[in-house]
XYZ file of C-alpha atoms in Angstrom:
637
model
C 0.000 0.000 0.000
C 1.267 3.434 -0.777
C 2.349 4.862 2.590
C 1.243 8.393 1.805
C -2.286 7.192 0.998
C -2.238 5.096 4.143
C -1.275 8.029 6.373
C -3.764 10.286 4.631
C -6.502 7.749 5.330
C -5.589 7.749 8.996
C -5.505 11.523 9.130
C -8.973 11.808 7.683
C -10.237 9.002 9.862
C -9.195 10.303 13.220
C -7.661 13.057 15.248
C -5.600 12.142 18.272
C -7.631 9.941 20.582
C -10.714 10.138 18.357
C -12.692 6.968 17.714
C -12.297 5.822 14.115
C -15.200 3.400 13.963
C -17.822 5.869 12.771
C -15.678 6.992 9.855
C -13.911 3.819 8.872
C -16.956 1.591 8.831
C -18.942 3.678 6.357
C -17.223 2.730 3.132
C -15.039 -0.292 2.547
C -11.977 0.424 0.425
C -8.505 -1.112 0.230
C -6.824 1.879 1.849
C -8.719 1.619 5.123
C -6.367 1.136 8.063
C -8.563 -1.476 9.786
C -8.376 -3.935 6.897
C -4.691 -3.827 5.950
C -2.936 -7.117 6.416
C -0.174 -7.633 8.966
C 2.667 -7.829 6.436
C 1.740 -4.385 5.162
C 1.191 -2.916 8.620
C 4.362 -4.133 10.347
C 6.947 -2.159 8.311
C 4.978 1.033 8.961
C 5.007 0.491 12.734
C 8.702 -0.474 12.759
C 9.579 2.598 10.706
C 7.779 4.877 13.125
C 9.441 3.192 16.107
C 12.759 4.699 15.081
C 11.113 7.923 13.949
C 9.652 8.665 17.379
C 13.108 8.189 18.910
C 14.340 10.855 16.496
C 11.364 13.158 17.179
C 12.199 13.282 20.867
C 15.963 13.447 20.408
C 15.720 16.345 17.978
C 14.047 18.458 20.669
C 16.172 17.286 23.560
C 19.541 18.056 21.959
C 18.536 21.697 22.539
C 16.692 21.314 25.857
C 19.815 19.722 27.341
C 22.017 22.422 25.810
C 24.110 20.096 23.705
C 23.335 22.170 20.627
C 22.329 25.768 20.030
C 21.723 28.061 17.063
C 23.531 31.082 15.667
C 20.741 33.479 16.595
C 19.926 35.146 19.891
C 16.323 36.226 19.411
C 13.858 35.516 22.183
C 11.316 34.577 19.511
C 11.861 31.745 17.032
C 9.906 29.416 14.777
C 11.175 26.351 16.631
C 11.013 27.475 20.230
C 12.734 24.421 21.646
C 15.942 25.463 19.879
C 16.156 28.851 21.531
C 13.842 30.809 23.810
C 11.453 28.008 24.885
C 8.268 29.951 24.153
C 6.446 26.716 23.438
C 2.766 27.626 23.482
C 2.597 29.201 20.033
C 4.148 26.252 18.198
C 1.554 24.625 15.982
C 2.488 20.982 16.636
C 4.856 18.603 18.336
C 5.521 15.684 15.948
C 6.070 13.102 18.704
C 2.430 13.469 19.798
C 1.125 12.549 16.369
C 3.757 9.863 16.064
C 2.548 8.082 19.184
C -1.216 8.367 18.804
C -1.586 8.164 15.037
C 1.357 6.479 13.418
C 2.262 4.014 16.151
C -0.870 3.842 18.297
C -3.592 3.357 15.724
C -1.430 1.261 13.427
C -0.394 -0.967 16.327
C -4.010 -1.531 17.315
C -4.802 -2.552 13.751
C -1.737 -4.770 13.592
C -2.632 -6.547 16.834
C -6.158 -7.202 15.576
C -4.884 -8.451 12.212
C -2.395 -10.669 14.018
C -5.172 -12.250 16.052
C -7.432 -12.649 13.046
C -4.848 -14.808 11.272
C -3.547 -16.437 14.484
C -0.012 -15.188 13.868
C 0.955 -13.735 17.284
C 4.496 -12.788 16.268
C 3.090 -9.585 14.746
C 1.271 -8.771 17.970
C 4.366 -9.152 20.127
C 6.383 -6.752 17.995
C 3.544 -4.214 17.797
C 2.951 -4.236 21.550
C 6.671 -3.929 22.266
C 6.905 -0.834 20.081
C 3.729 0.592 21.605
C 5.185 0.097 25.085
C 8.350 1.999 24.214
C 6.362 4.728 22.477
C 4.123 5.138 25.537
C 7.183 5.521 27.744
C 8.696 8.193 25.507
C 5.405 10.069 25.228
C 4.381 10.148 28.879
C 7.899 11.156 29.884
C 7.579 14.149 27.567
C 3.986 15.209 28.288
C 2.945 13.585 31.586
C -0.757 12.753 31.857
C -2.234 11.758 28.506
C -5.009 9.663 26.925
C -4.504 5.909 27.169
C -7.431 3.863 28.449
C -9.975 5.847 26.386
C -7.619 6.919 23.609
C -9.424 5.088 20.807
C -12.813 4.666 22.462
C -14.405 8.107 22.712
C -14.061 11.381 20.841
C -12.785 13.425 23.783
C -11.008 10.975 26.091
C -10.126 11.674 29.677
C -6.397 11.984 30.254
C -5.000 9.156 32.356
C -2.706 10.157 35.204
C 0.986 9.530 34.772
C 0.809 7.162 37.766
C -1.813 5.013 36.017
C 0.200 5.055 32.797
C 3.265 3.847 34.680
C 1.158 1.143 36.315
C -0.039 0.011 32.871
C 3.497 -0.004 31.475
C 4.821 -2.099 34.345
C 2.000 -4.601 33.884
C 2.439 -4.633 30.122
C 6.121 -5.427 30.570
C 5.311 -8.454 32.711
C 2.604 -9.594 30.287
C 4.891 -9.255 27.280
C 7.756 -11.106 28.936
C 5.389 -13.958 29.752
C 4.256 -14.103 26.119
C 7.838 -14.001 24.815
C 8.675 -16.903 27.142
C 5.676 -18.945 25.927
C 6.735 -21.175 23.040
C 3.132 -21.771 22.078
C 3.187 -18.095 21.117
C 6.719 -17.587 19.782
C 6.750 -20.912 17.908
C 3.121 -20.944 16.892
C 2.984 -22.994 13.656
C 0.704 -20.319 12.174
C 3.238 -17.537 12.686
C 3.900 -15.986 9.300
C 7.510 -15.557 8.231
C 8.709 -12.009 8.826
C 11.699 -10.905 6.768
C 13.849 -7.776 6.815
C 11.453 -6.326 4.258
C 8.766 -6.149 6.956
C 11.085 -5.691 9.936
C 14.232 -3.690 9.203
C 15.399 -4.018 12.800
C 15.388 -7.762 13.481
C 13.788 -9.524 10.536
C 11.077 -10.922 12.805
C 13.447 -12.452 15.401
C 11.347 -12.451 18.574
C 14.287 -13.338 20.820
C 15.905 -10.052 19.857
C 12.691 -8.068 20.262
C 12.331 -9.501 23.771
C 15.539 -7.660 24.651
C 13.800 -4.341 23.991
C 11.112 -5.186 26.559
C 13.798 -5.808 29.173
C 15.612 -2.619 28.129
C 12.466 -0.499 28.535
C 11.910 -2.185 31.897
C 15.386 -1.140 33.028
C 14.770 2.418 31.813
C 11.433 2.644 33.618
C 12.780 1.218 36.871
C 15.593 3.773 36.722
C 12.936 6.463 37.072
C 12.882 5.624 40.793
C 16.350 7.136 41.154
C 17.101 9.562 42.744
C 13.740 10.934 43.863
C 11.319 8.065 44.521
C 13.170 4.982 45.777
C 16.945 4.800 46.243
C 16.894 1.594 48.276
C 19.383 -1.207 47.595
C 16.430 -3.478 46.732
C 15.221 -1.114 43.995
C 18.738 -0.591 42.705
C 19.165 -4.351 42.442
C 15.971 -4.592 40.400
C 17.419 -2.018 38.005
C 20.690 -3.928 37.735
C 18.825 -7.188 37.088
C 16.651 -5.686 34.343
C 19.677 -4.120 32.628
C 21.525 -7.444 32.783
C 18.537 -9.272 31.319
C 18.461 -6.888 28.356
C 22.234 -7.046 27.857
C 22.259 -10.844 28.007
C 19.262 -11.098 25.695
C 20.964 -8.972 23.054
C 24.104 -11.073 23.263
C 22.371 -14.319 22.418
C 22.333 -16.152 19.135
C 23.640 -14.829 15.852
C 25.043 -11.417 16.797
C 24.382 -8.623 14.335
C 26.914 -6.026 15.472
C 29.760 -7.851 17.193
C 30.263 -9.254 20.661
C 29.828 -6.002 22.600
C 26.934 -4.312 20.792
C 25.369 -7.698 20.177
C 21.844 -7.255 18.874
C 20.921 -3.778 20.061
C 17.990 -2.525 17.931
C 19.171 -0.411 15.003
C 16.919 0.733 12.216
C 18.915 0.140 9.057
C 18.413 2.410 6.064
C 19.096 1.508 2.469
C 19.890 5.039 1.353
C 17.831 6.666 -1.375
C 15.659 9.732 -1.052
C 13.035 11.137 1.257
C 12.064 8.953 4.194
C 14.490 6.258 3.065
C 17.398 8.413 4.207
C 18.803 8.314 7.708
C 16.923 10.854 9.827
C 20.098 12.581 11.071
C 21.808 12.673 7.674
C 22.601 15.660 5.483
C 19.570 14.701 3.346
C 17.387 16.035 6.201
C 14.394 13.843 5.354
C 10.859 14.695 6.426
C 7.706 12.619 6.212
C 5.213 13.820 3.609
C 6.715 17.320 3.857
C 4.952 18.226 7.128
C 4.518 15.268 9.477
C 7.998 15.578 10.937
C 10.797 18.091 11.228
C 14.022 17.899 9.299
C 17.140 17.791 11.396
C 18.764 21.195 11.166
C 22.282 20.089 12.046
C 23.491 22.228 9.143
C 22.591 25.336 11.119
C 23.224 23.949 14.598
C 26.248 24.852 16.701
C 27.727 22.801 19.548
C 27.392 24.503 22.907
C 30.099 25.662 25.270
C 28.717 23.272 27.889
C 29.162 20.328 25.533
C 32.458 21.330 23.934
C 34.421 22.968 26.732
C 33.016 21.559 29.936
C 32.303 17.988 28.876
C 34.476 17.163 25.863
C 37.315 19.280 27.247
C 38.182 21.435 24.240
C 41.865 22.452 24.201
C 43.003 25.765 25.730
C 39.549 26.989 26.816
C 41.026 30.125 28.418
C 43.037 31.126 25.364
C 40.818 32.528 22.617
C 43.527 32.199 19.985
C 44.408 28.548 20.688
C 41.052 27.259 21.924
C 39.799 24.487 19.660
C 43.013 24.054 17.707
C 44.221 20.526 17.110
C 47.039 20.043 19.631
C 46.200 23.451 21.067
C 47.662 22.581 24.468
C 51.137 22.127 23.001
C 51.169 18.359 22.750
C 51.867 17.308 19.182
C 48.902 14.914 19.241
C 46.619 16.277 21.921
C 43.777 16.211 19.431
C 41.010 18.803 19.645
C 39.950 17.965 23.181
C 40.419 15.632 26.113
C 37.646 13.460 24.740
C 38.543 11.830 21.397
C 34.870 11.915 20.378
C 35.213 15.612 19.574
C 36.886 14.705 16.291
C 34.434 11.880 15.610
C 31.161 13.756 16.084
C 32.094 16.840 14.093
C 34.623 18.288 11.639
C 36.443 21.525 12.452
C 36.094 24.329 9.931
C 37.981 27.410 8.849
C 37.080 30.817 10.201
C 38.385 33.884 12.070
C 41.131 32.980 14.531
C 39.465 35.262 17.102
C 36.496 37.617 17.152
C 38.788 40.560 16.409
C 41.240 38.857 14.047
C 41.394 39.032 10.276
C 43.503 35.879 10.182
C 41.773 32.544 9.726
C 42.475 29.046 10.942
C 40.831 25.639 11.276
C 39.502 24.829 14.717
C 36.510 23.688 16.705
C 34.199 26.541 17.663
C 31.172 26.751 19.940
C 28.631 29.157 21.400
C 26.868 29.672 24.689
C 23.247 28.624 24.310
C 21.142 31.249 22.551
C 23.712 33.996 23.006
C 24.126 34.496 19.265
C 27.283 34.486 17.183
C 29.368 37.608 16.739
C 29.362 39.647 13.565
C 32.747 38.188 12.560
C 31.387 34.670 12.256
C 29.119 32.692 9.974
C 27.507 29.292 10.431
C 30.072 27.892 7.995
C 32.837 28.704 10.507
C 31.391 26.332 13.097
C 31.861 22.541 13.043
C 30.172 20.318 10.512
C 27.874 18.142 12.627
C 27.033 15.628 9.918
C 29.428 13.121 11.414
C 29.333 10.110 13.680
C 27.450 6.825 13.510
C 23.993 8.460 13.293
C 24.559 11.617 11.261
C 27.470 10.452 9.141
C 25.758 9.480 5.901
C 22.522 8.688 4.120
C 23.022 5.015 4.932
C 23.663 5.590 8.642
C 21.526 3.794 11.190
C 19.244 5.141 13.890
C 19.416 3.145 17.145
C 16.136 2.531 18.932
C 17.980 1.733 22.165
C 21.737 1.555 22.709
C 23.889 -0.873 24.631
C 25.724 2.071 26.188
C 22.491 3.245 27.780
C 22.029 -0.144 29.441
C 25.554 -0.012 30.838
C 25.001 3.456 32.236
C 21.636 2.425 33.713
C 23.379 -0.419 35.511
C 26.281 1.821 36.535
C 23.949 4.429 38.011
C 22.136 1.822 40.109
C 25.455 0.419 41.338
C 26.623 3.914 42.229
C 23.586 4.446 44.423
C 24.300 1.089 46.068
C 27.715 2.410 47.065
C 29.556 0.222 44.565
C 31.362 3.142 42.956
C 34.398 1.268 41.623
C 32.115 -1.110 39.714
C 30.087 1.828 38.427
C 33.290 3.503 37.237
C 34.429 0.357 35.411
C 31.068 0.020 33.644
C 30.998 3.703 32.666
C 34.523 3.395 31.311
C 33.693 0.288 29.280
C 30.550 1.880 27.857
C 32.508 5.009 26.915
C 35.247 2.964 25.224
C 32.656 1.279 23.071
C 30.774 4.500 22.411
C 34.003 5.858 20.931
C 34.410 2.644 18.952
C 30.862 2.985 17.589
C 31.667 6.333 16.025
C 35.184 5.312 14.998
C 33.801 2.326 13.078
C 31.607 4.636 11.062
C 34.406 7.156 10.529
C 36.660 4.507 9.036
C 33.843 3.212 6.888
C 32.758 6.628 5.665
C 36.166 8.265 5.314
C 38.694 5.530 4.435
C 42.221 6.802 4.004
C 44.438 5.553 1.205
C 47.118 4.918 3.837
C 45.717 2.165 6.089
C 48.332 3.028 8.751
C 46.785 6.477 9.095
C 43.070 5.860 9.207
C 42.216 7.561 12.494
C 40.724 11.056 12.890
C 43.331 13.803 12.994
C 43.337 17.515 12.307
C 40.725 18.730 9.836
C 41.706 19.885 6.357
C 40.726 22.798 4.160
C 37.218 22.560 2.778
C 35.777 20.971 5.898
C 37.265 17.555 5.246
C 38.512 15.240 7.983
C 42.230 14.663 8.381
C 44.015 11.547 9.574
C 46.631 10.349 12.017
C 48.243 7.047 12.925
C 46.859 4.364 15.198
C 49.770 4.977 17.551
C 48.819 8.628 18.009
C 45.130 7.761 18.377
C 45.823 5.101 20.998
C 47.879 7.607 22.974
C 44.914 9.994 23.073
C 42.684 7.188 24.309
C 45.145 6.261 27.043
C 45.402 9.867 28.172
C 41.612 10.225 28.288
C 40.835 6.946 30.032
C 43.864 6.508 32.288
C 45.220 10.047 32.755
C 48.572 9.085 31.278
C 51.105 11.449 29.786
C 52.335 9.735 26.651
C 55.532 10.101 24.638
C 56.645 8.335 21.524
C 60.189 8.668 20.222
C 62.095 7.792 17.086
C 65.819 7.749 16.331
C 66.390 10.072 13.416
C 69.936 10.599 12.099
C 71.322 9.100 15.267
C 69.275 11.321 17.597
C 66.228 10.403 19.671
C 63.349 12.661 18.660
C 59.915 12.901 20.247
C 57.410 12.200 17.471
C 54.210 12.062 19.508
C 53.372 13.766 22.776
C 49.996 13.759 24.543
C 49.325 15.481 27.867
C 47.474 13.874 30.730
C 43.716 14.454 30.686
C 44.045 16.250 34.024
C 46.517 18.743 32.518
C 44.644 19.909 29.437
C 41.207 21.019 28.257
C 38.785 20.829 31.155
C 41.633 19.361 33.247
C 39.431 16.582 34.509
C 39.905 12.830 34.534
C 36.444 11.304 34.454
C 37.438 7.705 35.231
C 39.411 7.954 38.464
C 38.177 4.884 40.387
C 39.164 6.348 43.757
C 37.297 9.614 43.185
C 34.539 8.589 40.776
C 31.545 10.851 41.310
C 27.907 10.993 40.345
C 28.816 13.966 38.176
C 31.447 11.914 36.331
C 28.922 9.177 35.668
C 26.045 11.343 34.480
C 28.179 13.649 32.341
C 29.726 10.694 30.560
C 26.260 9.245 30.036
C 25.199 12.613 28.606
C 27.937 12.385 25.961
C 27.185 8.729 25.200
C 23.517 9.674 24.712
C 24.421 12.057 21.872
C 21.273 12.499 19.745
C 19.367 10.068 21.976
C 16.229 10.870 24.006
C 17.370 9.908 27.525
C 19.528 13.008 27.855
C 16.619 15.220 28.872
C 15.060 12.685 31.219
C 18.356 12.317 33.067
C 18.767 16.058 33.414
C 15.222 16.448 34.752
C 15.597 13.508 37.159
C 18.585 15.297 38.632
C 16.856 18.690 38.773
C 19.318 20.353 36.372
C 21.711 20.249 39.346
C 24.490 22.826 38.869
C 26.703 25.303 40.687
C 24.211 28.112 40.176
C 21.082 26.495 41.572
C 23.171 24.563 44.120
C 20.772 21.616 43.919
C 22.737 18.905 45.695
C 21.769 15.269 45.231
C 21.940 12.484 47.801
C 23.488 12.347 51.245
C 26.623 14.127 50.045
C 24.725 16.839 48.145
C 26.596 16.118 44.921
C 26.287 18.613 42.079
C 25.674 16.672 38.870
C 26.183 19.171 36.017
C 28.395 21.793 37.715
C 28.839 24.256 34.835
C 25.340 24.007 33.377
C 23.540 27.344 33.170
C 20.207 28.466 31.784
C 20.293 29.614 28.129
C 20.596 33.302 27.368
C 17.620 35.204 25.949
C 14.920 32.924 27.294
C 11.399 34.193 26.678
C 11.059 36.711 29.494
C 7.327 36.351 30.112
C 7.772 32.660 30.902
C 11.225 32.311 32.369
C 12.359 35.711 33.663
C 9.623 38.142 34.684
C 8.576 38.169 38.317
C 11.235 35.702 39.439
C 14.008 36.359 41.893
C 17.532 35.396 40.847
C 17.300 32.269 42.989
C 13.930 31.355 41.480
C 15.260 31.816 37.963
C 18.081 29.373 38.581
C 15.558 26.753 39.701
C 13.047 27.362 36.914
C 13.641 25.015 33.972
C 11.509 23.433 31.299
C 10.117 20.149 32.629
C 7.615 18.994 29.993
C 6.056 19.758 26.636
C 2.686 21.413 26.268
C 0.049 19.219 24.629
C -0.013 19.332 20.866
C -1.768 22.604 19.961
C -2.838 21.401 16.520
C -5.027 18.644 17.924
C -5.568 18.875 21.667
C -6.403 22.554 21.908
C -8.964 22.113 19.145
C -10.536 18.768 19.977
C -9.994 18.176 23.700
C -9.744 21.631 25.203
C -11.867 20.807 28.257
C -9.368 18.191 29.370
C -6.519 20.655 29.071
C -8.505 23.163 31.093
C -9.245 20.521 33.731
C -5.531 19.798 34.077
C -4.613 23.485 34.101
C -2.562 22.956 30.946
C -4.495 25.047 28.428
C -2.277 27.898 27.195
C -0.589 27.934 30.586
C 3.172 28.404 30.491
C 3.371 27.319 34.129
C 2.466 23.836 32.921
C 5.857 23.685 31.184
C 7.466 24.016 34.605
C 5.530 21.194 36.310
C 7.897 18.303 37.108
C 7.152 14.746 36.057
C 6.110 12.248 38.704
C 9.712 11.034 38.914
C 11.231 14.530 39.124
C 9.708 15.881 42.327
C 11.932 16.529 45.311
C 13.103 13.387 47.072
C 10.375 11.943 49.282
C 7.449 13.863 47.777
C 6.367 10.920 45.593
C 6.322 7.489 47.211
C 5.376 5.419 44.165
C 5.524 5.820 40.395
C 2.376 3.745 40.026
C 0.248 5.392 42.703
C 0.261 2.322 44.939
């Protein structure tokens, strides 16, 4: 079935949470969603599973201040990128994605699956619906669920009841995945990679996603609801179950990544292209938003404070390759700086007429100076997700599972184990992006196929494996590294890399004797590059920083020390009437309900919640983000 006709049929048939029966049952035609067969329906649902991950991530890269824009206006078309004046935006694509594209299609797919007694379709559809529900409620809070496709104006379920449903659905799905009369039903139709671009119908691999979502949901107890050793152990167990499940059988991506769920693109045009690629695909020209990485700029928080850009206090040398004086110091403490972006040519300083190639950044929403253009800032179409039109979009990463487990262990007091897990996950996160770099930018000299200094024209440069390994050792083990050669009878230093603690941000993140909650969560932040959990983590930890002084746990640890609110926030929402102390503790906590549908078709529910055109609603914390002790249970028990 032509996908555009299919989506158009759904659009005409229903608005969010509107019953489709009255419309769909009037005239029978082959494009009606309720009569499509399962083989046609499954690829649509699987496609939108990865798309909703992108929808959320595209917003959160700005909410978490990983990326910013070149402008400084307090009014913008895409408010989440700058001033956070959210109420006048006409739609949030993740709302439609959940209720229309995944929700309604999944309901149809489950019914079709039952009609033909092929439950493998149902298991995949319900697994995707579970993950989509988690992403959606953690963005909006209360929302329609129990009445979503029953009445025209459904009551919004509380977030507690939605969490209760998700926890029960997880248990129910695991039981079904463990039941061979279901997974090996002789009537199960064969599902190939044509229908399922993630796993080709392999239910054992899909079961891993259920465990992964379980681990993610249980993590919501930390640090505000339940920090007990018993809860932490449940989180560890769920993460281990997902990890072990994805390392069974015929591994798709090697021993470490195992079978994590990646949506694999074939290239091409339009929606066939990777969502983060330079092709900037959109669905039917309006149903989604193109990534605007071409006009995005990495933030100071990301580049200087976390990646450890070289010479941050020296405007002339900051961001230069080897800018600390080591011949192979790279661009930053963290080798990922040269994997996630390519340095570009531009003014050496704001007042200089000379130009050079280096990594540049901006404070969030402060605006770039008159000397600079977007083309002077790094090219962000790099890395495993944004590197090319045939890149993949992960639905859930193995690194996230490791950091989930590490966080639970940290709260159990097992800090050395947490440090080791965070280090391992970071090593493999670097490897993930390095693999794609070497695939996308192969060098003619195989001995120098590792990212080095950038070249003219925004092209990546190369260096040797020896130099690259020295950077890794400095970053992970705080080693000062030398390499020498005998040239014309004299010993000459050919490579020199400073210790991590002596350059850039001058911080060694993986010191087992001093490993902190801040080390753990900041490394997770980097590993979650262009992934949705970034914002949830930051909200769980109350945007803890040196300005709001929000300490976490018995030791009052500050989690994101140098984080600060963006400049030029919309004053009426985020500035006016607040004391300086109140400003520092006033952050965006949720999205307003989709104006294009909810304000038109379910306004009374928004008014009942106090969410209708109310900017204060944006500041209401999620159930898992209240102060410690205020909420005793995620499920309302």
